[in-house]
mmCIF file of C-alpha atoms and ligand atoms in Angstrom:
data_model
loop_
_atom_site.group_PDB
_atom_site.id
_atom_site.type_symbol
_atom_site.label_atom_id
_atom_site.label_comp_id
_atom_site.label_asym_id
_atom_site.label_seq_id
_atom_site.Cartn_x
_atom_site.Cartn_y
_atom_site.Cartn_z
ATOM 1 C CA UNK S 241 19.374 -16.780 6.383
ATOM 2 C CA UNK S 242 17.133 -15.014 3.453
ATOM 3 C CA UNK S 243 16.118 -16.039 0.691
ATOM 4 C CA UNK S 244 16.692 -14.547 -2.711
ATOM 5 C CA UNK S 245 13.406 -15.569 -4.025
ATOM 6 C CA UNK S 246 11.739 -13.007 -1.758
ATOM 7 C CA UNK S 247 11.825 -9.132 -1.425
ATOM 8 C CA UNK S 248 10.624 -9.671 1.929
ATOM 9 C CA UNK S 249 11.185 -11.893 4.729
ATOM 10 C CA UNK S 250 9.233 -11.348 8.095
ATOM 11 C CA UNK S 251 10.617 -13.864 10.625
ATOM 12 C CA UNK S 252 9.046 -14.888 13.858
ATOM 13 C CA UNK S 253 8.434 -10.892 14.358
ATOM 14 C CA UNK S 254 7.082 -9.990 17.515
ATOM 15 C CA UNK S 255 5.709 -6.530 18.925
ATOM 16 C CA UNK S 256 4.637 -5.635 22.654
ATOM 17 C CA UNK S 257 2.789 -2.736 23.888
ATOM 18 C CA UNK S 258 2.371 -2.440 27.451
ATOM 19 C CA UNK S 259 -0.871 -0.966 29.326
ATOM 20 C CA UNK S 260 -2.377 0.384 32.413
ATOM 21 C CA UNK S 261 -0.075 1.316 35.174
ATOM 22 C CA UNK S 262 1.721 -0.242 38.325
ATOM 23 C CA UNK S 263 0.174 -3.466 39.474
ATOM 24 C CA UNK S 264 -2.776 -3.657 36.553
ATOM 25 C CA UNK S 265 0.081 -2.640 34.100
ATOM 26 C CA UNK S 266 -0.408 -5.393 31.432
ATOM 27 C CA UNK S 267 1.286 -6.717 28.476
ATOM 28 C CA UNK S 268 -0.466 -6.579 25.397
ATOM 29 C CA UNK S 269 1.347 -9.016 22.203
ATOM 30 C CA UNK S 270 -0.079 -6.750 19.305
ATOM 31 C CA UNK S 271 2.503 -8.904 17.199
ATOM 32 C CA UNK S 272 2.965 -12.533 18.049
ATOM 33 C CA UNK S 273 5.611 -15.080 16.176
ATOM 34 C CA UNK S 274 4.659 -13.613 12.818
ATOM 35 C CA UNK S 275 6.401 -15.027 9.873
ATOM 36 C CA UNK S 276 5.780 -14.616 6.131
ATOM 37 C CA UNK S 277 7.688 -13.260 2.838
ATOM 38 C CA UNK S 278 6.335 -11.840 -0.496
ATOM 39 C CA UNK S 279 8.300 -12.163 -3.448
ATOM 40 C CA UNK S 280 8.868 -9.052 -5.921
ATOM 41 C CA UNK S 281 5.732 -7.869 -7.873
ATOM 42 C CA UNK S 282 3.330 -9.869 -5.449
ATOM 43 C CA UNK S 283 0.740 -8.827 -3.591
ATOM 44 C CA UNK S 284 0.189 -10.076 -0.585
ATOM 45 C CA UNK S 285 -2.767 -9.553 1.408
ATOM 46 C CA UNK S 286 -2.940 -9.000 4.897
ATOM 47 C CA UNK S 287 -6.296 -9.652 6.576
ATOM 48 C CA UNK S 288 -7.650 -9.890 9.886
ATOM 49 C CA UNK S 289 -10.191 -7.963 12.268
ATOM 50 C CA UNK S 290 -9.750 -4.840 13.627
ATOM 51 C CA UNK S 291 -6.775 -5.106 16.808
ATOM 52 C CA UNK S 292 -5.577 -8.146 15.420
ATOM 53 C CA UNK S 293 -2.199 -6.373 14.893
ATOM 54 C CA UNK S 294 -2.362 -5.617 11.226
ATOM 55 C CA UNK S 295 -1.223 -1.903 11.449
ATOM 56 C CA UNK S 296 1.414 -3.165 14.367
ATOM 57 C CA UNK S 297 2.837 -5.565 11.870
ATOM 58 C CA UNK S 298 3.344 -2.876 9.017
ATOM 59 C CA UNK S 299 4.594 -0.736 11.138
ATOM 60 C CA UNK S 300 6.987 -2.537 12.563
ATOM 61 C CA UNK S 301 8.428 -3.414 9.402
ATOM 62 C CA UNK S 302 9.097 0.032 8.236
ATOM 63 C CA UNK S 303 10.281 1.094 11.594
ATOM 64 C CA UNK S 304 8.212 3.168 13.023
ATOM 65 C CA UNK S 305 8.351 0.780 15.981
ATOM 66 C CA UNK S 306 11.207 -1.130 16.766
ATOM 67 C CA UNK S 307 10.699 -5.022 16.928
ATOM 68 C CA UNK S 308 10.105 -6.870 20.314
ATOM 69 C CA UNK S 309 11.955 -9.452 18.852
ATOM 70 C CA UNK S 310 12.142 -11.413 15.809
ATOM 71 C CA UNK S 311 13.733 -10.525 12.361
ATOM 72 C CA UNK S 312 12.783 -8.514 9.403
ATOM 73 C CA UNK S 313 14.540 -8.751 5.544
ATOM 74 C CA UNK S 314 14.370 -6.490 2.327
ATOM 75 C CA UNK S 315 15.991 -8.184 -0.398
ATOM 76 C CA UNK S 316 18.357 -10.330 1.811
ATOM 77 C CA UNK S 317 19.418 -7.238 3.972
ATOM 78 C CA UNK S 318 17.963 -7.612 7.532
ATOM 79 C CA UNK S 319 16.194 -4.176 8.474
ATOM 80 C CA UNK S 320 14.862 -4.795 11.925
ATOM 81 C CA UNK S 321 18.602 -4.237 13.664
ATOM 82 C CA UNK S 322 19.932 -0.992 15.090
ATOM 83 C CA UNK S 323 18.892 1.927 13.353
ATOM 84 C CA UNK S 324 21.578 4.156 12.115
ATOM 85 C CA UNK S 325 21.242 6.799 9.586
ATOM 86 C CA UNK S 326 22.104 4.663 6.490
ATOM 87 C CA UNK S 327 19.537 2.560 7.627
ATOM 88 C CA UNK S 328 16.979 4.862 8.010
ATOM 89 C CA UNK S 329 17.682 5.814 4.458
ATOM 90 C CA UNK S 330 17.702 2.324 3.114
ATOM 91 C CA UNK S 331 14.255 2.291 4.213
ATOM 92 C CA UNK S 332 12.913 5.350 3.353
ATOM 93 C CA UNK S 333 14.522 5.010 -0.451
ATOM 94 C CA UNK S 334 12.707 1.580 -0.512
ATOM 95 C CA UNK S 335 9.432 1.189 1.841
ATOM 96 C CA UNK S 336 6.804 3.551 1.406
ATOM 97 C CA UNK S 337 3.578 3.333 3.623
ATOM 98 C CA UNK S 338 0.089 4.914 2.914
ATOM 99 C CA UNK S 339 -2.463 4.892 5.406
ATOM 100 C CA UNK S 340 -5.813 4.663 6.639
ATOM 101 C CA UNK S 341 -6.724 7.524 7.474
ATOM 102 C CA UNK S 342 -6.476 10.243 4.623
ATOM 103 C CA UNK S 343 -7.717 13.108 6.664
ATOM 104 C CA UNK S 344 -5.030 12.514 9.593
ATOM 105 C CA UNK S 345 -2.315 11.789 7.887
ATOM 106 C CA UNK S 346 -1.781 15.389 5.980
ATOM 107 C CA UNK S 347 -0.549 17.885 7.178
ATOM 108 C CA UNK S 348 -3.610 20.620 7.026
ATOM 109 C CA UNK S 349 -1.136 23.550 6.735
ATOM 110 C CA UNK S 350 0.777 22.445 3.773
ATOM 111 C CA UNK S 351 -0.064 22.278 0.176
ATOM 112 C CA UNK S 352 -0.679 19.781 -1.991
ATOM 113 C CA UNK S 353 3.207 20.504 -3.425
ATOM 114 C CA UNK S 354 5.050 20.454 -0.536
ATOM 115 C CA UNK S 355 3.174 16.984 0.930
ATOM 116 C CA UNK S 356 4.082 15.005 -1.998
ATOM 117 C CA UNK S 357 7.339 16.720 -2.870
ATOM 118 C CA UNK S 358 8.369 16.112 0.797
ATOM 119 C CA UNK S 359 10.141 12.611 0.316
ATOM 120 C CA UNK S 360 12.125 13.938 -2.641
ATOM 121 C CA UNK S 361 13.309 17.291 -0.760
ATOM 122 C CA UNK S 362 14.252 14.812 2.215
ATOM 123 C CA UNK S 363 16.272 12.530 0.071
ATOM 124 C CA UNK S 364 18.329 15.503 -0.600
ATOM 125 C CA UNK S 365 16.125 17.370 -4.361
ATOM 126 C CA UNK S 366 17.213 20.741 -3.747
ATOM 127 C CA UNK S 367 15.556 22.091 -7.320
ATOM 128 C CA UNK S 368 12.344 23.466 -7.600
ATOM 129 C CA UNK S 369 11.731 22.824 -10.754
ATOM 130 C CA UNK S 370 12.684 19.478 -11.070
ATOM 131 C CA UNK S 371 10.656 18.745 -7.383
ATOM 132 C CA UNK S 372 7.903 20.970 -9.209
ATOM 133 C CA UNK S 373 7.813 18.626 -12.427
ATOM 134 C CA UNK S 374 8.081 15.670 -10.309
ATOM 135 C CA UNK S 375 4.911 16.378 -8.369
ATOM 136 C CA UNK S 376 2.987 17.341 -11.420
ATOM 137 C CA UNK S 377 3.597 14.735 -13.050
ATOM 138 C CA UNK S 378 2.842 12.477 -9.917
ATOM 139 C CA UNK S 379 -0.278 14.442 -9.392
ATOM 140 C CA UNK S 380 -1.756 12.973 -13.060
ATOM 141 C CA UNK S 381 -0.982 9.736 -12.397
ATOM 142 C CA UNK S 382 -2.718 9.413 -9.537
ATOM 143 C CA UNK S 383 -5.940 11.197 -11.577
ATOM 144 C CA UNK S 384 -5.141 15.184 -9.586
ATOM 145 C CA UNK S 385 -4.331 17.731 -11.814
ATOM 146 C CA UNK S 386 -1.798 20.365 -11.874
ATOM 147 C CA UNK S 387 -4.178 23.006 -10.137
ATOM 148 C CA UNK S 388 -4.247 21.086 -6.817
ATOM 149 C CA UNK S 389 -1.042 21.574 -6.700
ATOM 150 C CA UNK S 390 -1.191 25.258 -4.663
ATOM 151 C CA UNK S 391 -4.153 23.809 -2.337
ATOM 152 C CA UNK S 392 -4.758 22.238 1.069
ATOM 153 C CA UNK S 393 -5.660 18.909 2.097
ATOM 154 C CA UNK S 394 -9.183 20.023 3.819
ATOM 155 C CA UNK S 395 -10.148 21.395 0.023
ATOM 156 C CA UNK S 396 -10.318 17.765 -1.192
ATOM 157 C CA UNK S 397 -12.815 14.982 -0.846
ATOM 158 C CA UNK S 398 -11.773 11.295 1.072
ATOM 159 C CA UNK S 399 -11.232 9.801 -2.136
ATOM 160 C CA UNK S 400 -8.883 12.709 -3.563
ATOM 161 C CA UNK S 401 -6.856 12.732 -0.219
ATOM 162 C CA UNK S 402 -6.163 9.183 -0.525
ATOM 163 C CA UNK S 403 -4.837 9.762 -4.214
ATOM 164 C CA UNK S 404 -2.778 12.574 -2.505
ATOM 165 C CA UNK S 405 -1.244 9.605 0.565
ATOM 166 C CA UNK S 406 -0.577 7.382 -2.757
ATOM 167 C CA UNK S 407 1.096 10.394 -4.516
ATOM 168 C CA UNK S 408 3.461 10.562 -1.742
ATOM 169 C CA UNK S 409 3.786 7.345 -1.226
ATOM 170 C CA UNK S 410 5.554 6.757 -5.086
ATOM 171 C CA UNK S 411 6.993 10.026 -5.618
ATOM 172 C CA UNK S 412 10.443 8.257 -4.479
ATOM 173 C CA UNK S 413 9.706 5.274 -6.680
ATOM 174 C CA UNK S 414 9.552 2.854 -3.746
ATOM 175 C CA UNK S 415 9.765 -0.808 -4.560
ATOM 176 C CA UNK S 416 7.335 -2.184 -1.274
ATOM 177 C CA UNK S 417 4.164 -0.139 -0.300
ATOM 178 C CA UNK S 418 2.647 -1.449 2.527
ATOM 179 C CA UNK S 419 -0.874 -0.062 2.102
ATOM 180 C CA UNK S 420 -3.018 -0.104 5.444
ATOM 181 C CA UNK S 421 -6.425 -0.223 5.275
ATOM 182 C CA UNK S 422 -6.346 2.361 2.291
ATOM 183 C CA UNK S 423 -9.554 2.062 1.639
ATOM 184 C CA UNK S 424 -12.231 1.331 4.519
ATOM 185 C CA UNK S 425 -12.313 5.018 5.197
ATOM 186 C CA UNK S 426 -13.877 5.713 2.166
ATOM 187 C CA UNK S 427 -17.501 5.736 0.762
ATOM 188 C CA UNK S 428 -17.864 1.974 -1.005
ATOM 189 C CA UNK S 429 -18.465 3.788 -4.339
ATOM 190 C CA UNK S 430 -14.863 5.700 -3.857
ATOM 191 C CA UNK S 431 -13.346 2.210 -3.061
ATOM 192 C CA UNK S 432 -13.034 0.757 -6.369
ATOM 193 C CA UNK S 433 -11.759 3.639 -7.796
ATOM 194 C CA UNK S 434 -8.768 3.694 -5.454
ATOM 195 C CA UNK S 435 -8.090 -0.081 -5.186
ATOM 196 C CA UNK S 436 -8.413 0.156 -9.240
ATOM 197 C CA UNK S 437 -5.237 3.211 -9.222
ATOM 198 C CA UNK S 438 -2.904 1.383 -6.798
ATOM 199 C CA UNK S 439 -3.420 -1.996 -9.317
ATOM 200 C CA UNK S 440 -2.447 0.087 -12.186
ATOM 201 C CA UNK S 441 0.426 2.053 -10.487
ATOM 202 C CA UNK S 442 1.857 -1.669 -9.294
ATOM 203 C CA UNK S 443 1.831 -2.881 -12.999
ATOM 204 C CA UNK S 444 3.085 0.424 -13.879
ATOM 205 C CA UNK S 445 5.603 0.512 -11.569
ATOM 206 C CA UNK S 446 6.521 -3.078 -11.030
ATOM 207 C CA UNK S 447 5.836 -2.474 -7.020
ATOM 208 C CA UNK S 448 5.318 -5.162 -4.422
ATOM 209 C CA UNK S 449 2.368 -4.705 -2.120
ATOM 210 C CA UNK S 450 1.467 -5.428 1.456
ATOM 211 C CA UNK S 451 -2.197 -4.790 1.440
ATOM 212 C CA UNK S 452 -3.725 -4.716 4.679
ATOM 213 C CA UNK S 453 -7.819 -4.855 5.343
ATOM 214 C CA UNK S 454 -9.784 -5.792 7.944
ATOM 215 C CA UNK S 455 -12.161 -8.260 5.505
ATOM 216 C CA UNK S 456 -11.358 -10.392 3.059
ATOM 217 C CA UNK S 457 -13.765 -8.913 0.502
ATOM 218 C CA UNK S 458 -11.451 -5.990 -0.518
ATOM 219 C CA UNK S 459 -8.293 -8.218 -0.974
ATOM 220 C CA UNK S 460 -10.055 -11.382 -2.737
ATOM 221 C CA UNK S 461 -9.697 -9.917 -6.501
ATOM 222 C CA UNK S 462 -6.321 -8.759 -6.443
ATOM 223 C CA UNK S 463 -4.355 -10.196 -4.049
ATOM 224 C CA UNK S 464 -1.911 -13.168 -4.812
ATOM 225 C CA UNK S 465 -1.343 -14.693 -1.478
ATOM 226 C CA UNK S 466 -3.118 -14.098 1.855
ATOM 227 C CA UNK S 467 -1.974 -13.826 5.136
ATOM 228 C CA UNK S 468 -5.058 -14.181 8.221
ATOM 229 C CA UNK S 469 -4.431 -13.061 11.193
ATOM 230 C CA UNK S 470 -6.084 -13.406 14.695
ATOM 231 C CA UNK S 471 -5.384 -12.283 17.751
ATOM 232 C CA UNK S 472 -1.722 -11.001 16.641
ATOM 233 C CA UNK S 473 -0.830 -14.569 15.541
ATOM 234 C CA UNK S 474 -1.140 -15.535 11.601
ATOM 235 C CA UNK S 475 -3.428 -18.714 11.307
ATOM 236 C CA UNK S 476 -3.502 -19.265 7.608
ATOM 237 C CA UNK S 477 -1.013 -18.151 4.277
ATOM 238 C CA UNK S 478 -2.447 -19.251 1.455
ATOM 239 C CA UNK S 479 -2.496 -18.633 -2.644
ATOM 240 C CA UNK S 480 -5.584 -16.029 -3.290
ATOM 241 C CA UNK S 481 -7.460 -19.152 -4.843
ATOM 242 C CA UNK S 482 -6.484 -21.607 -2.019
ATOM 243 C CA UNK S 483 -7.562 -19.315 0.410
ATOM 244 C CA UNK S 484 -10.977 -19.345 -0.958
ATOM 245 C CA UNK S 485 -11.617 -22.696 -2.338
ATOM 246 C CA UNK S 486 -10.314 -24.384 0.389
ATOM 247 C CA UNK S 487 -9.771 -22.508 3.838
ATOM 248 C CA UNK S 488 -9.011 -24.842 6.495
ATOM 249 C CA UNK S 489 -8.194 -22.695 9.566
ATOM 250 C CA UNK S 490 -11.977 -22.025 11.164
ATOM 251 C CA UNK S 491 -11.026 -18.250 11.746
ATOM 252 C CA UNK S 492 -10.634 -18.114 7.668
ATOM 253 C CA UNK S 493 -13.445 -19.701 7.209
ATOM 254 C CA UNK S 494 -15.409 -17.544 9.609
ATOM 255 C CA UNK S 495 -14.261 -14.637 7.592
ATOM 256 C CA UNK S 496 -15.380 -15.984 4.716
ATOM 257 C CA UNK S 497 -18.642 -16.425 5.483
ATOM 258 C CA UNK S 498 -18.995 -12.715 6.011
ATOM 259 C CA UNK S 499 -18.644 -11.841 2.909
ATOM 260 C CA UNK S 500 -21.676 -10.665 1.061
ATOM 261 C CA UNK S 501 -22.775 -12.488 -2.028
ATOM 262 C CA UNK S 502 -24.143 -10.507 -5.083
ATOM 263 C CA UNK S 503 -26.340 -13.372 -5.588
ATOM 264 C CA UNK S 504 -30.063 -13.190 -3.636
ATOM 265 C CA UNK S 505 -30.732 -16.746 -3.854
ATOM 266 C CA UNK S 506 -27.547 -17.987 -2.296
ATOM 267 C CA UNK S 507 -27.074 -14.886 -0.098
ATOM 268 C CA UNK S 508 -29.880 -15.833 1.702
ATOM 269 C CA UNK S 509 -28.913 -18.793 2.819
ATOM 270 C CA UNK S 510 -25.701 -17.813 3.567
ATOM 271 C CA UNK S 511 -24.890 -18.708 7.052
ATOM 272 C CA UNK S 512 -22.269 -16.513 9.297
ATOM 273 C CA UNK S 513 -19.606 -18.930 11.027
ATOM 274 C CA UNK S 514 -18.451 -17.661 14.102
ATOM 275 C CA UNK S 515 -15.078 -18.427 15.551
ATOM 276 C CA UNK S 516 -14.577 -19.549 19.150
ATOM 277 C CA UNK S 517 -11.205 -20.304 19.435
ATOM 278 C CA UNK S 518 -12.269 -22.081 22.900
ATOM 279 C CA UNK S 519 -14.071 -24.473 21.279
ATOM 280 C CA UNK S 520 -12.690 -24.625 17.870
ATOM 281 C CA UNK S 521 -9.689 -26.033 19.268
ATOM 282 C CA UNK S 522 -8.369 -28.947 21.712
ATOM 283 C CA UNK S 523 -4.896 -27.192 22.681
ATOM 284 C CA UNK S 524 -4.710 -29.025 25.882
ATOM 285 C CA UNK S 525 -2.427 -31.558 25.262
ATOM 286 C CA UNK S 526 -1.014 -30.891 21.512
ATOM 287 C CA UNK S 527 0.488 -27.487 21.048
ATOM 288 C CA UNK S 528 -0.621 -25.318 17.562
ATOM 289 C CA UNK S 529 2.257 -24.973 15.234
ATOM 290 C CA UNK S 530 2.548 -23.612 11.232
ATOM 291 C CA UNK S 531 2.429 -26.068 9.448
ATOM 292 C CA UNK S 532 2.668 -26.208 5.262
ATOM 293 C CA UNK S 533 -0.295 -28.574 5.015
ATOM 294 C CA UNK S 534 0.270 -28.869 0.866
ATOM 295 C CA UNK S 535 2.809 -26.020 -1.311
ATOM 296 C CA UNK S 536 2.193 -22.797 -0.583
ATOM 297 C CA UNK S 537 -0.388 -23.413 1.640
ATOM 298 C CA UNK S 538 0.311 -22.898 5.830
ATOM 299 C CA UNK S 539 -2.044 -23.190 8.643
ATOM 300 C CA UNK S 540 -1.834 -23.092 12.123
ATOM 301 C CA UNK S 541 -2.766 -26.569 14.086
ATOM 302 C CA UNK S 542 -2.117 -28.783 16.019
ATOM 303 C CA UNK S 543 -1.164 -32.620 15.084
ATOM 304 C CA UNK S 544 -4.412 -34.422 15.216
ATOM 305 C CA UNK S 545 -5.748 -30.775 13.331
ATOM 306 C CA UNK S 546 -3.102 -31.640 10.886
ATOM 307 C CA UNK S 547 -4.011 -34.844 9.967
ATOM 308 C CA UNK S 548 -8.267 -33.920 9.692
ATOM 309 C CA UNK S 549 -6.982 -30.991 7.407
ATOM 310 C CA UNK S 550 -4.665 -33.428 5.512
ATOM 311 C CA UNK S 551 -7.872 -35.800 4.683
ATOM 312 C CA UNK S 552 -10.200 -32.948 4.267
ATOM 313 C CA UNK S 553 -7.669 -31.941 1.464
ATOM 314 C CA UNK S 554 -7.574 -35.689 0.063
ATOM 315 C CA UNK S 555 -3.895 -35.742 0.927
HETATM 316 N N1 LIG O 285 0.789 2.517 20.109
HETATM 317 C C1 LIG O 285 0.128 1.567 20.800
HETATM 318 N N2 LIG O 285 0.172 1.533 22.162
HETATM 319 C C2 LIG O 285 -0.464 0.584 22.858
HETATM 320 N N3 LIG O 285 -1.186 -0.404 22.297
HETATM 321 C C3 LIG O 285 -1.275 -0.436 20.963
HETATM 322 C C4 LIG O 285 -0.634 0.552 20.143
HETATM 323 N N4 LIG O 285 -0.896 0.275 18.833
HETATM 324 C C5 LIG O 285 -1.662 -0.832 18.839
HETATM 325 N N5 LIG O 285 -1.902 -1.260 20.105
HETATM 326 C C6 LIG O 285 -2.657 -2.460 20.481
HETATM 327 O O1 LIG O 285 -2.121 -3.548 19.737
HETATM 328 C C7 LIG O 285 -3.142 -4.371 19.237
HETATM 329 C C8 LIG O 285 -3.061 -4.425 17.721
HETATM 330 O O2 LIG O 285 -3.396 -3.154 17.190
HETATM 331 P P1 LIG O 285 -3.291 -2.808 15.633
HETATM 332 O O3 LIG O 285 -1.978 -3.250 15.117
HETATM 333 O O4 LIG O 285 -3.638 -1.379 15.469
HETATM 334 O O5 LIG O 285 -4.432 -3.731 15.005
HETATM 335 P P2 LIG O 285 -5.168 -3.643 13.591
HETATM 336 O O6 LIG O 285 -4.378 -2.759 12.695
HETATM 337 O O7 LIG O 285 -5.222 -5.062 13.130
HETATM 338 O O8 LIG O 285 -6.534 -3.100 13.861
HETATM 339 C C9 LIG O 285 -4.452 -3.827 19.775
HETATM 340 O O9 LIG O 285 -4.756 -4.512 20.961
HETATM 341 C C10 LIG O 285 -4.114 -2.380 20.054
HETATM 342 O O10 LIG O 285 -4.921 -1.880 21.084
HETATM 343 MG MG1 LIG O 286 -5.027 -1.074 11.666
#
């Protein structure tokens, strides 16, 4: 069943691709048992390394692929079952995606106007004007002016494209933008700036977030709960906080401890963890599981793992 508290409600999603042909043909689970829900307004932070399945997962959920299995929900309706046209508009008047790449992902030979005015002209905005007005007025909020309005995506810089991808992205007023990797393609000094915009167009707009990066350094200041992912399997959901004073999963904590510190006295003696899974874990006799170790706060263990997280907690 869903739950009301939630916008959305990923359950036990799964996503296959397959691979190489006839007998080396393989299987590759890009998505594997994923389950977690944001509630309206939240953001929630999706972090793992790159081929963990991040992009897989997002996409999935707006339908660009279909599910392997599992189930998807937007505000109690379930979204991952056979696509029909109503569907297909359900999601388009309510998901929006913007994506890594902002280079790829325009079109070259159309102008700024016609990219972001695109999603209204699809959902049927037959004026000029008004589709005019709307983009102009789109176009400052996202810090563009008026003028790039008749120009072409290669005239812009990384940083202005990706204000362009957010443009279109909220033109239709979307209520969930799942933002993948928005930033890592651009120069760290760009980053801010960006990150900065899609904060104040969520407050502005009352939008919930799915904010997917491949470190947990981009996500830690503004995200309110945090999915980690590994391997397409989530290990850890935690609150922001939780997440970082008290990661319990040794993937999390290996990610942690790659993030820089702006201190030079402690950053030197920070020390990288790496993750083994082989011999992090003893999943020989006792099979992993999520488990909420205290509110809000999941990780995926086994029983004796449980019970060494439960005491490291003071539970
Ligand atoms: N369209 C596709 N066809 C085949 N394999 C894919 C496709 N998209 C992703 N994969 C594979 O699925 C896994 C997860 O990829 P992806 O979701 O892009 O990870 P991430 O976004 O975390 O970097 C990887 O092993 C990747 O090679
Ligand atoms: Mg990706």
């Amino acid at each position: 069943m869903a739950d009301a508290e939630y916008i959305l409600e990923v359950k036990h999603l799964c996503q296959t691709f397959e691979s190489g042909r006839g007998r080396k043909k393989i299987t590759v689970k890009a998505v594997d048992d994923v389950s977690f829900s944001i509630r309206p307004s939240e953001t929630f932070g999706l972090v793992g390394e790159s081929g963990c399945g991040k992009t897989t997962t997002g996409r999935t959920i707006i339908r660009l692929y279909d599910p392997a299995s599992g189930q998807v929900f937007f505000n109690g309706r379930e979204i991952s079952g056979r696509m029909t046209g109503e569907l297909r508009r359900y999601l388009t008047d309510n998901i929006a995606m913007i994506f890594q790449d902002p280079i790829e992902s325009l079109n070259p030979r159309m102008t700024i106007e016609e990219i972001i005015g695109e999603g209204l002209r699809v959902r049927g905005v037959k004026d000029k004007q008004e589709i005019r007005r709307r983009v102009n007025e789109m176009l400052c909020k996202v810090g563009l002016t008026q003028e790039h309005a008749t120009r072409y995506p290669h005239e812009f810089s990384g940083g202005q494209r990706q204000r362009i991808g957010i443009a279109r992205a909220m033109i239709t007023q979307p209520k969930l933008i799942i933002a993948d990797e928005p930033v890592s393609a651009l120069d760290v000094s760009i980053q801010a700036q960006v990150i900065n915009l899609l904060n104040d167009l969520k407050e502005e707009m009352g939008l919930t977030v799915l904010f997917i990066a491949h470190n947990l350094s981009v996500v830690k200041y503004f995200s309110d709960r945090i999915g980690v992912m590994y391997f397409g399997k989530l290990v850890e959901v935690a609150r922001g906080d939780d997440l970082y004073k008290k990661p319990l999963h040794p993937y999390t904590r290996s990610l942690l401890s790659a993030i820089p510190e702006p201190n030079p006295f402690t950053e030197r003696s920070r020390r990288r963890i790496d993750y083994d899974p082989k011999t992090a874990h003893d999943y020989s006799r006792e099979s992993p599981r999520m488990v909420e170790i205290e509110q809000e706060h999941f990780v995926y263990c086994s029983p004796s793992e449980e019970a060494a997280y439960q005491k490291q907690l003071g539970l």
